[in-house]
Short mmCIF file of C-alpha atoms and ligand atoms in Angstrom, two decimals:
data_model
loop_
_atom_site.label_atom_id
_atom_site.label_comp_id
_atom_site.label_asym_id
_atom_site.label_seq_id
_atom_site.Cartn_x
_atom_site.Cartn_y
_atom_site.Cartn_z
CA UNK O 1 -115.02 -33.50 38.53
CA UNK O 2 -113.25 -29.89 39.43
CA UNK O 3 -112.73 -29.20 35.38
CA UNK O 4 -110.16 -25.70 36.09
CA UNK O 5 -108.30 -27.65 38.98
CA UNK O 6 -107.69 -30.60 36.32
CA UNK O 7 -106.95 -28.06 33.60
CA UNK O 8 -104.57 -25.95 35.32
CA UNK O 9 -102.49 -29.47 36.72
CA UNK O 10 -102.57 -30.73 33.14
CA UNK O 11 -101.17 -27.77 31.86
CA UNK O 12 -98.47 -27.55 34.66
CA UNK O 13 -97.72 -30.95 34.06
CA UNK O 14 -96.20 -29.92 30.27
CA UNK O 15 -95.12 -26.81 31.22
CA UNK O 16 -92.84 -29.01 33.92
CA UNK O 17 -91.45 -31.00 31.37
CA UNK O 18 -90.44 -28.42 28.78
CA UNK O 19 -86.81 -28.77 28.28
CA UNK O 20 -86.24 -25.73 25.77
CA UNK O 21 -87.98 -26.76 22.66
CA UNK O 22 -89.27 -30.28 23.89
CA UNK O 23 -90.72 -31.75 26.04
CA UNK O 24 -90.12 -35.20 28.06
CA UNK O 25 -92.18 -37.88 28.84
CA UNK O 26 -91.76 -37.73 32.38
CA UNK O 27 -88.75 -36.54 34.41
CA UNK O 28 -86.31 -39.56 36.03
CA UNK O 29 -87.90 -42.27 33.89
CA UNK O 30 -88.09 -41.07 30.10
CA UNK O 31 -85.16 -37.88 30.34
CA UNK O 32 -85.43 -37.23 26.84
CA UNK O 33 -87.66 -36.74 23.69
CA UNK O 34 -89.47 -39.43 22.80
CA UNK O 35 -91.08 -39.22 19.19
CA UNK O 36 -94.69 -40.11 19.25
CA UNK O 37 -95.03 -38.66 23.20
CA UNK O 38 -93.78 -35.28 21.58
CA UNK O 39 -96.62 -35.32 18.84
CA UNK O 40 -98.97 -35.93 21.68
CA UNK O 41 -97.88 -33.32 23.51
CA UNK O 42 -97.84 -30.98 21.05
CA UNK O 43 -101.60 -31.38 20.89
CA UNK O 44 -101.70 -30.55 24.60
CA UNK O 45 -99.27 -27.66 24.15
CA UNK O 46 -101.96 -26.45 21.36
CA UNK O 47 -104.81 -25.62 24.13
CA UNK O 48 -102.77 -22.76 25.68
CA UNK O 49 -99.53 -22.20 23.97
CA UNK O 50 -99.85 -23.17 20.11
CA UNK O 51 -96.57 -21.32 19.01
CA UNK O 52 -94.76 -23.74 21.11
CA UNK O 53 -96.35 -26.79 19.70
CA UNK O 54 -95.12 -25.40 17.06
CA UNK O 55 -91.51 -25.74 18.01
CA UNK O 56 -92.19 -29.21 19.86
CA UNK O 57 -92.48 -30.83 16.27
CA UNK O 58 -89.93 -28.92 14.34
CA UNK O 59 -87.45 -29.55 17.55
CA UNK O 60 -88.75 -33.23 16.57
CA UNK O 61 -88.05 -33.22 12.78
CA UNK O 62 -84.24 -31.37 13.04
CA UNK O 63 -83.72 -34.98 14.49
CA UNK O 64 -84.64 -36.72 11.48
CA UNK O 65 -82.09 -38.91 9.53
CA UNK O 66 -81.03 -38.49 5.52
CA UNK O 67 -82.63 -41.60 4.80
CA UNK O 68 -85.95 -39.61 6.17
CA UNK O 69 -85.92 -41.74 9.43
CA UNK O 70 -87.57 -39.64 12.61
CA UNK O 71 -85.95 -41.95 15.56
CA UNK O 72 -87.68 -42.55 18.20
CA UNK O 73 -85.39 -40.83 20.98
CA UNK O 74 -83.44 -37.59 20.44
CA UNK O 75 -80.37 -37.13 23.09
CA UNK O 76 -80.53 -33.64 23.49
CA UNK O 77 -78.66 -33.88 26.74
CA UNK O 78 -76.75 -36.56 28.65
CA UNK O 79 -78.32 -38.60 30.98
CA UNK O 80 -77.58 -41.11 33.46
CA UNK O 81 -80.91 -41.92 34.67
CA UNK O 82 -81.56 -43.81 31.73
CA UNK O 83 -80.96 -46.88 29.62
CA UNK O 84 -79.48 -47.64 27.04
CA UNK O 85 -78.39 -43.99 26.02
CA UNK O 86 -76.64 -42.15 22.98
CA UNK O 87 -73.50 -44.61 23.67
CA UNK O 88 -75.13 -47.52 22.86
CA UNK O 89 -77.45 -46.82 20.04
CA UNK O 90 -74.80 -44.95 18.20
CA UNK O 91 -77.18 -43.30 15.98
CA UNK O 92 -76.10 -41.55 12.65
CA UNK O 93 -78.69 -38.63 12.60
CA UNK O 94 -77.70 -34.63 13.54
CA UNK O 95 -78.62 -35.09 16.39
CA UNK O 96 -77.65 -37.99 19.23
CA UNK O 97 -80.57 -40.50 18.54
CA UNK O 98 -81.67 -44.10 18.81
CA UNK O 99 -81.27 -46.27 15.44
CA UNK O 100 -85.09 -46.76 15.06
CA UNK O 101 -88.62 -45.03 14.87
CA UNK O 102 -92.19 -44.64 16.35
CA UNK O 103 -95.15 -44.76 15.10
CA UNK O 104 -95.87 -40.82 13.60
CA UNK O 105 -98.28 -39.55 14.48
CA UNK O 106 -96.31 -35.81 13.64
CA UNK O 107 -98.31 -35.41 10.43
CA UNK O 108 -101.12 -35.75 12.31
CA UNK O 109 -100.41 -33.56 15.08
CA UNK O 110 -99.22 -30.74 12.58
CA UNK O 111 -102.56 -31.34 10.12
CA UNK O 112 -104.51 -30.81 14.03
CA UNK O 113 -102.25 -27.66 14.66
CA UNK O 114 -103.01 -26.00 11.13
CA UNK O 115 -106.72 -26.24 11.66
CA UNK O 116 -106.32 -24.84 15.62
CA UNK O 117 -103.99 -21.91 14.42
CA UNK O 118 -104.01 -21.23 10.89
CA UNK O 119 -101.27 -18.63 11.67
CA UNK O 120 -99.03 -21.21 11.38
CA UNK O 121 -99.13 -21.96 8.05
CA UNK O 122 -95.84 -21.18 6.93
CA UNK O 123 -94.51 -22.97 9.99
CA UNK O 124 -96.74 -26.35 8.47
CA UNK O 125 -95.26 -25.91 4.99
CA UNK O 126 -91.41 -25.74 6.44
CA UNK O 127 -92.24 -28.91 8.34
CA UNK O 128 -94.35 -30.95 5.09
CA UNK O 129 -91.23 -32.01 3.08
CA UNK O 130 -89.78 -34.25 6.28
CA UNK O 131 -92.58 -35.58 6.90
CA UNK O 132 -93.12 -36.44 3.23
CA UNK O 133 -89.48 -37.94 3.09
CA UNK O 134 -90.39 -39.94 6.55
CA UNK O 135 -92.97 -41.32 5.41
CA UNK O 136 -91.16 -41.99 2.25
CA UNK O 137 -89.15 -43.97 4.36
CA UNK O 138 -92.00 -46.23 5.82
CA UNK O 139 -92.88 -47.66 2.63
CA UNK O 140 -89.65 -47.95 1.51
CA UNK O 141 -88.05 -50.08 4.45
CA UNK O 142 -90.93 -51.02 6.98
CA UNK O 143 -93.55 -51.86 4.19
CA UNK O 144 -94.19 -56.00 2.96
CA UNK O 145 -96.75 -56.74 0.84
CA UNK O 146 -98.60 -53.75 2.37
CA UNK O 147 -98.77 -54.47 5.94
CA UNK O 148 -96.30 -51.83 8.12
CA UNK O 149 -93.62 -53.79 10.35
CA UNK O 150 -91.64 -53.08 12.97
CA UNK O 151 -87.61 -53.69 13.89
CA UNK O 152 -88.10 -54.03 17.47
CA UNK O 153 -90.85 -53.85 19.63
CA UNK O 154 -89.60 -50.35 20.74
CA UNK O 155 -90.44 -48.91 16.76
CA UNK O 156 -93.96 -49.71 18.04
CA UNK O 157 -94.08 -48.32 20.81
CA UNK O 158 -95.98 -51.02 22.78
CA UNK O 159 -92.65 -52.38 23.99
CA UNK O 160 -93.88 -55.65 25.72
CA UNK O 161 -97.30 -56.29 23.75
CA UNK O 162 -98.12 -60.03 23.24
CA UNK O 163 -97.55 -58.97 19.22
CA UNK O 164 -93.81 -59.72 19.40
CA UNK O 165 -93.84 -63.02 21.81
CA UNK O 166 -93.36 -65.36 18.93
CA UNK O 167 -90.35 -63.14 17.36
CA UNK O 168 -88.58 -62.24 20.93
CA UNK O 169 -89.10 -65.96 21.80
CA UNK O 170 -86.60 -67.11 18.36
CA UNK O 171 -83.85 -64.80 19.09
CA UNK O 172 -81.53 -66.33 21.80
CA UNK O 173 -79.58 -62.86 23.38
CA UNK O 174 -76.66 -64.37 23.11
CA UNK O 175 -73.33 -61.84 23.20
CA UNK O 176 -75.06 -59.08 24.79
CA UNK O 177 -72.76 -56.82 26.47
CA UNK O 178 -73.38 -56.72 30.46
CA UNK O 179 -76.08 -53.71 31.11
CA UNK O 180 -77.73 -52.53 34.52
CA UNK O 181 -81.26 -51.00 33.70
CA UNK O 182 -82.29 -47.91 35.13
CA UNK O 183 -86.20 -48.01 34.39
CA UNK O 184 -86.57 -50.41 37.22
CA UNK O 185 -84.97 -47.68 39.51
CA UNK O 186 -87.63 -45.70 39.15
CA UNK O 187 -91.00 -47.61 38.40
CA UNK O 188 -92.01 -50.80 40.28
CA UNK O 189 -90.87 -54.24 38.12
CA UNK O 190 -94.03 -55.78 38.31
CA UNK O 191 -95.53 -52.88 35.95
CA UNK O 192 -92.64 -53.18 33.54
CA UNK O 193 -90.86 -55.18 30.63
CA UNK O 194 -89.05 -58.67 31.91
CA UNK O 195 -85.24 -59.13 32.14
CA UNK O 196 -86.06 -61.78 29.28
CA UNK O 197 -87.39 -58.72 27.58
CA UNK O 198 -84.78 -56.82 27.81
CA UNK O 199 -81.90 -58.89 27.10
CA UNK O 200 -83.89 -59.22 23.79
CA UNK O 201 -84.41 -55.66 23.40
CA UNK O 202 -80.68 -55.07 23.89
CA UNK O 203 -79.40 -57.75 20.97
CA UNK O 204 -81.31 -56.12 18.89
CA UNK O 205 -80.01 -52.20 19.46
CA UNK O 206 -76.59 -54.07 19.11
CA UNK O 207 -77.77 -56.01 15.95
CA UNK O 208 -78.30 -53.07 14.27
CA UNK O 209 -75.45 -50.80 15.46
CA UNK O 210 -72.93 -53.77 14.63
CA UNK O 211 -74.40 -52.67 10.90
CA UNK O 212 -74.08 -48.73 11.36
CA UNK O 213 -78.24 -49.00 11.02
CA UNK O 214 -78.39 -49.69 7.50
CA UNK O 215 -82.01 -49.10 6.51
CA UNK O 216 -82.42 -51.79 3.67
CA UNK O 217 -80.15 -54.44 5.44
CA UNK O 218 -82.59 -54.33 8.39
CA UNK O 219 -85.44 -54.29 6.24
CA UNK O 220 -84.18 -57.51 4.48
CA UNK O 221 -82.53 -59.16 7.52
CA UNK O 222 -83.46 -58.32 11.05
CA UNK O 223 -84.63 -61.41 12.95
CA UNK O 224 -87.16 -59.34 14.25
CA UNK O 225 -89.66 -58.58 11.61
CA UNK O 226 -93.35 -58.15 13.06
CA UNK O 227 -95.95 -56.49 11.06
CA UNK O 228 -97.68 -54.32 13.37
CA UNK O 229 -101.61 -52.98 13.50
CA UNK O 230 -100.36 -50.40 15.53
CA UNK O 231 -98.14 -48.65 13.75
CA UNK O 232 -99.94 -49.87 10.32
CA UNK O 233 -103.53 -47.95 11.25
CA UNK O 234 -101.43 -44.92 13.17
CA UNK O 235 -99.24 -44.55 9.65
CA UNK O 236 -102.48 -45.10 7.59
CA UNK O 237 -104.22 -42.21 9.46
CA UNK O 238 -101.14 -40.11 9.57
CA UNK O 239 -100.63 -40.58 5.57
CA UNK O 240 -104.74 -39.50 5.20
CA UNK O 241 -103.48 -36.15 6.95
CA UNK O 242 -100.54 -35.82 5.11
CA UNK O 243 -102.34 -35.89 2.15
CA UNK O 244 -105.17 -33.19 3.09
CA UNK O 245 -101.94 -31.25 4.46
CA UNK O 246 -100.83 -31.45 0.83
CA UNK O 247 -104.28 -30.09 -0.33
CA UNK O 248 -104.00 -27.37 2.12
CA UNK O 249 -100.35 -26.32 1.21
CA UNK O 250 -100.73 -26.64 -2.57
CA UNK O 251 -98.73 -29.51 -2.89
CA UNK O 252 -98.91 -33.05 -4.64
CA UNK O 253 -100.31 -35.66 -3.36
CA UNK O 254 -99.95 -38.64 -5.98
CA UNK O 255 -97.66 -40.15 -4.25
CA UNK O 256 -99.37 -40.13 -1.30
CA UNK O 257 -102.61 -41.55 -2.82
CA UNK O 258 -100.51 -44.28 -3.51
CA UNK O 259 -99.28 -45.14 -0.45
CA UNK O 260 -102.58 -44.87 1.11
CA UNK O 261 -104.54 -47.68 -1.34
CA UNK O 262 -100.95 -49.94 -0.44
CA UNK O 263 -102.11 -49.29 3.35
CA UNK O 264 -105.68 -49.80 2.67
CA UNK O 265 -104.97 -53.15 1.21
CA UNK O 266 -102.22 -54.31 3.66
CA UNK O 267 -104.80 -53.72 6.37
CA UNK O 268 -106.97 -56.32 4.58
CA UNK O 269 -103.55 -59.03 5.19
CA UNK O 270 -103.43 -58.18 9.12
CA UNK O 271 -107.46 -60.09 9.23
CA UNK O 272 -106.87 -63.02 11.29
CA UNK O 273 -110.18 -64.57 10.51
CA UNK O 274 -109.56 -67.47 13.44
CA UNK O 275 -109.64 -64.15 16.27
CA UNK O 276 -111.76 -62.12 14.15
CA UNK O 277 -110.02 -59.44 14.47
CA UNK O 278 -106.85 -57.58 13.21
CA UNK O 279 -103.33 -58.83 14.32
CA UNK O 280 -99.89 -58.88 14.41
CA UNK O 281 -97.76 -61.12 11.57
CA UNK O 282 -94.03 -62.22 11.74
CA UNK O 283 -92.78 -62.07 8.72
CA UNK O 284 -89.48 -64.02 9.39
CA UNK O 285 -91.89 -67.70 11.15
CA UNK O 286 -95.10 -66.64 9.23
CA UNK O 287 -97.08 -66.75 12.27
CA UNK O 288 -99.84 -64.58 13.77
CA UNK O 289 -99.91 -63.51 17.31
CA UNK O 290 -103.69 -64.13 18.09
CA UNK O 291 -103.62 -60.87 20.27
CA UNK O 292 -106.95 -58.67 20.46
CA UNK O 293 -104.95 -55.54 21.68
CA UNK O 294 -105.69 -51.71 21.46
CA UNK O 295 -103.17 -51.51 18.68
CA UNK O 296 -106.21 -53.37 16.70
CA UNK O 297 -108.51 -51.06 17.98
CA UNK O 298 -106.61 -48.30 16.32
CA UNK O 299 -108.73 -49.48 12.64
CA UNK O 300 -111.36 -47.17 13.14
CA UNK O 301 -108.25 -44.31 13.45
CA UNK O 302 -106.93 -45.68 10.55
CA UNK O 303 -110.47 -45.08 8.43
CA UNK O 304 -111.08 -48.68 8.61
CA UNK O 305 -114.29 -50.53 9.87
CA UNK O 306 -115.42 -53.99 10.68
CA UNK O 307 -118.31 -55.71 12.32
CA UNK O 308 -116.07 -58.42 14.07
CA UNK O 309 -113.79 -55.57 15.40
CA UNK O 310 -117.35 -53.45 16.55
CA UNK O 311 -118.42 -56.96 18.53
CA UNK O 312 -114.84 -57.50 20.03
CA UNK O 313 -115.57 -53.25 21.48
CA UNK O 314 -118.81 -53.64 22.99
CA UNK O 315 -117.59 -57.31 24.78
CA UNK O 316 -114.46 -55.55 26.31
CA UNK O 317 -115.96 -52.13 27.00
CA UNK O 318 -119.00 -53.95 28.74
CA UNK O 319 -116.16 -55.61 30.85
CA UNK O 320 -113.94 -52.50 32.24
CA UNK O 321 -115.11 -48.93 32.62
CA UNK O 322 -112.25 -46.98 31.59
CA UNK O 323 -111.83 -47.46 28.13
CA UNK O 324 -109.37 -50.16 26.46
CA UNK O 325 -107.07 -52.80 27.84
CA UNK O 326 -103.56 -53.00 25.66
CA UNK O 327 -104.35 -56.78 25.63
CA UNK O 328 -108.36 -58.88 25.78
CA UNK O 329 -108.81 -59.59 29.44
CA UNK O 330 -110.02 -62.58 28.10
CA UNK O 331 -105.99 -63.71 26.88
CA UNK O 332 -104.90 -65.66 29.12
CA UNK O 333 -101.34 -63.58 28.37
CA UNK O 334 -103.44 -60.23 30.20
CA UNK O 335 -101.55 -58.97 33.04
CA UNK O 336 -103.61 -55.62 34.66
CA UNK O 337 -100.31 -53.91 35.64
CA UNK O 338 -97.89 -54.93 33.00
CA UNK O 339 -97.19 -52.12 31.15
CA UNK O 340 -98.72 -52.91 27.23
CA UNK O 341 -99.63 -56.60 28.20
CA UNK O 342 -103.13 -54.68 29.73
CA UNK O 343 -103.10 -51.35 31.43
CA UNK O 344 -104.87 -48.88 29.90
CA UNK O 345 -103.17 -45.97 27.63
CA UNK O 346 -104.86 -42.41 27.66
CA UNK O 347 -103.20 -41.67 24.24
CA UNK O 348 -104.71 -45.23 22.91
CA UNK O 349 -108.49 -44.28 24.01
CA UNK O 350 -107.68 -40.69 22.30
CA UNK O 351 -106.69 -42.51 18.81
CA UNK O 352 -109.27 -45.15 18.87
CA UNK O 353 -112.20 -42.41 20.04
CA UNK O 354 -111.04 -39.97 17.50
CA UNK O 355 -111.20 -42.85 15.02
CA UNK O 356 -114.40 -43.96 16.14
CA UNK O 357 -115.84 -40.55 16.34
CA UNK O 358 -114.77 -40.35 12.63
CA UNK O 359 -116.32 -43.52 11.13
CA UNK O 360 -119.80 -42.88 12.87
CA UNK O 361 -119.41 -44.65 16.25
CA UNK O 362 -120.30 -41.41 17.95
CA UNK O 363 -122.06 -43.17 21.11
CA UNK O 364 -119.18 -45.84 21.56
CA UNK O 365 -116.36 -42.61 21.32
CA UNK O 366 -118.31 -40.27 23.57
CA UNK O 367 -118.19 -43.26 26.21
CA UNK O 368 -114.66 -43.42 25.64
CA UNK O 369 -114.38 -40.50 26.21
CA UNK O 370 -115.69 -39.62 29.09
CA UNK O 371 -114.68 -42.89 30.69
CA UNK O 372 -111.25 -41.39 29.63
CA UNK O 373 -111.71 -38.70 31.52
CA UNK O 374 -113.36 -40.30 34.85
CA UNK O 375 -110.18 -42.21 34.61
CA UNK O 376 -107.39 -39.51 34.51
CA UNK O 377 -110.12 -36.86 36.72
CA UNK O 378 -109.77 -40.00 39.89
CA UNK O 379 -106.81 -41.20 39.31
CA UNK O 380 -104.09 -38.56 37.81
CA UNK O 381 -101.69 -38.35 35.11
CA UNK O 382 -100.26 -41.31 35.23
CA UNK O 383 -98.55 -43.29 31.85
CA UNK O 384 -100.79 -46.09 32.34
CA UNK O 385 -103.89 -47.57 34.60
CA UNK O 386 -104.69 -50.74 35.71
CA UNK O 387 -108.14 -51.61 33.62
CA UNK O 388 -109.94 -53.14 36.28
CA UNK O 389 -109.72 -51.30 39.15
CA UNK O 390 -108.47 -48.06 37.07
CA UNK O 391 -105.30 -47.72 39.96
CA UNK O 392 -102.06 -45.35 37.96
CA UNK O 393 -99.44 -47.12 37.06
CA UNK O 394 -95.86 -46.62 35.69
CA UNK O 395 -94.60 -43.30 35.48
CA UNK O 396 -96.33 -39.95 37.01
CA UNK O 397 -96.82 -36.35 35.87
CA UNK O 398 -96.82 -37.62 32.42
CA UNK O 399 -96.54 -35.52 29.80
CA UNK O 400 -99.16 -37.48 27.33
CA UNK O 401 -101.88 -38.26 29.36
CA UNK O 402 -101.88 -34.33 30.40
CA UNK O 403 -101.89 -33.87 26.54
CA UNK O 404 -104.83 -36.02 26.17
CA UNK O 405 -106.88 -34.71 28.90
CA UNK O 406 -106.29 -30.71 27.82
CA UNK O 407 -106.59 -31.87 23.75
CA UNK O 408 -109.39 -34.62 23.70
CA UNK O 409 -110.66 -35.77 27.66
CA UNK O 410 -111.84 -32.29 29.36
CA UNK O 411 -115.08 -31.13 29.53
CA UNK O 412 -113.26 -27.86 28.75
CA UNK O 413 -112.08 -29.56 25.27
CA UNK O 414 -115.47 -30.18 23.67
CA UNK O 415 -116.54 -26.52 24.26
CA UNK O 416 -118.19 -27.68 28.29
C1 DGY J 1 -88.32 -47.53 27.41
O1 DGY J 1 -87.16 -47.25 27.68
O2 DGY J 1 -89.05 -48.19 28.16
C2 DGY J 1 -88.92 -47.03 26.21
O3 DGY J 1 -90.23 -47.44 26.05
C3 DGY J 1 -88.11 -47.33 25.00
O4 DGY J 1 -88.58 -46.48 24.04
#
């Protein structure tokens, strides 16, 4: 593996896709600033430019709403090439936005930055009281009995996981305006959401809107209400940081104790004990979604450890080399190029390894690692990769997966 060459494409790769204080996704497909892909970045950014990684999350946070909301896409500048835009989601932050979040991993990101570049300490304790208020917001309108739930499968982040099947199945699109979608103009349909999908996804931006996104109306009413693992273990981890952030910045963190022992016991309510493993809950039917994905990989991340979840690892790592599927292979829902339904997400294997490393799993997270890395070093920096045969998939010259190979994947990253 030629380390440098791989280094010096990663790093051109978000250096590319810096639009003036951000950074997108990937140009065509994802025009604009996605939350949790700018955190990542960032963490990319760090390795060569930390100033600007800097910027990438306070660019993110001047998006953030009154109620403390961080949405999940920021509008900086018009454009076509995507869909739905600013028009549609209407959003009532400073800055042109969609109506919902992603999961946050910012107070992660910034506790990683502070450690990296301790010059920026003053830059970290500008940036602490929206996060503080964001989170805030979590466990005041995406929090039941504990367990972290999502608004629509977009707030998740793993758009078309198995998770929300149940939930997108009860909602019947009807009155949705006409639309064209744009993704498909650039990415092959076969490795993206269904036009069942998206009709869904589309009732449910209007649903909102039709309400001027009021937070605890949603909370109370949305017919999609899916507590998430995902974003429960990335908010869980994300609160831990916040609160040594707090530490580090003289601040307090009672509050934030508090919000952690809610998470730590909410995690305990997403056990399905008939998959043995944690899951996705709908609050509105009551029903799990029997789905082993990497969003219940993510425990370890989230400082949480299980023997049933350490069998379900070594089964589906034993089965596919580079690292883990977004859904069992053994689901009979698995689909190798469908997008979060079981390609493979660099960012996913960087949470889960991180997690791992963390709890004492050191041999299973250096594997995952460096299958990671065999992964991007073969096949590029694409958004996703077909698990079996490792082929890229979705967009290219992504932005996170660059981030993850300069950050967590390279040889060059661990000091080799
Ligand atoms: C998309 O447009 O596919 C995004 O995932 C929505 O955030």
């Amino acid at each position: 593996m030629d380390t440098d060459r791989l280094d010096s494409e990663a790093r051109a790769i978000l250096k590319g896709n810096d639009r003036g204080g951000y950074t997108i996704p990937t140009a065509g497909l994802y025009p604009y600033q996605w939350n949790w892909d700018s955190a990542f970045s960032a963490l990319g950014i760090a390795t060569f430019d930390p100033a600007r990684a800097w910027t990438e999350l306070e660019t993110l946070l001047s998006g953030q709403w009154d109620h403390g909301m961080v949405p999940h896409i920021l509008f900086h500048r018009p454009d076509p090439g995507y869909f739905p835009g600013p028009d549609i989601w209407a959003g009532r932050g400073p800055i042109a936005s969609s109506g919902i979040t992603q999961p946050p991993v910012a107070a992660t990101a910034i506790r990683w930055l502070l450690a990296r570049d301790p010059a920026g300490r003053d830059r970290a304790a500008a940036l602490f009281p929206g996060l503080l208020a964001w989170h805030r917001w979590f466990m005041t309108y995406r929090c039941a009995g504990g367990r972290i739930f999502v608004t629509h499968p977009w707030e998740s982040g793993r758009d078309n996981a198995p998770d929300w099947d149940g939930a997108m199945a009860a909602i019947d699109p009807v009155g949705v305006a006409p639309y064209r979608r744009r993704d498909t103009d650039h990415v092959d349909a076969a490795m993206r959401p269904t036009k069942a999908d998206y009709d869904r996804y589309l009732w449910l931006v209007q649903f909102g809107r039709d309400i001027d996104w009021n937070a605890a109306q949603i909370a109370r009413d949305c017919p999609f209400r899916v507590a998430d693992p995902g974003m429960h273990f990335i908010l869980l981890r994300a609160t831990r940081d916040l609160g040594a952030l707090a530490a580090a910045l003289g601040q307090d963190s009672a509050e934030i104790c508090g919000w952690i022992a809610t998470l730590e016991a909410g995690a305990e309510a997403l056990w399905n004990p008939d998959l043995g493993a944690f899951d996705a809950f709908d609050l509105n039917s009551g029903a799990r979604a029997g789905a082993l994905t990497n969003g219940s990989f993510l425990c370890w991340y989230g400082g949480i450890d299980r023997p049933g979840m350490r069998a379900h690892l070594a089964r589906v790592t034993a089965a596919l080399p580079h690292g883990l599927p977004s859904l069992d292979p053994a689901d009979p829902r698995f689909e190798a190029k469908r997008y979060w339904r079981g390609p493979v997400w660099a960012v996913m294997n960087l949470m889960a390894g991180i997690g791992m490393a963390d709890m004492g799993l050191r041999a299973e997270a250096e594997a995952l690692r460096q299958g990671t890395a065999r992964l991007i070093g073969e096949n590029g920096f694409a958004e996703y990769f077909d698990p079996v045969t490792g082929a890229p998939a979705g967009g290219g010259a992504f932005s996170w997966t660059a981030a993850v190979w300069l950050a967590w994947a390279s040889p060059s990253s661990q000091g080799g």
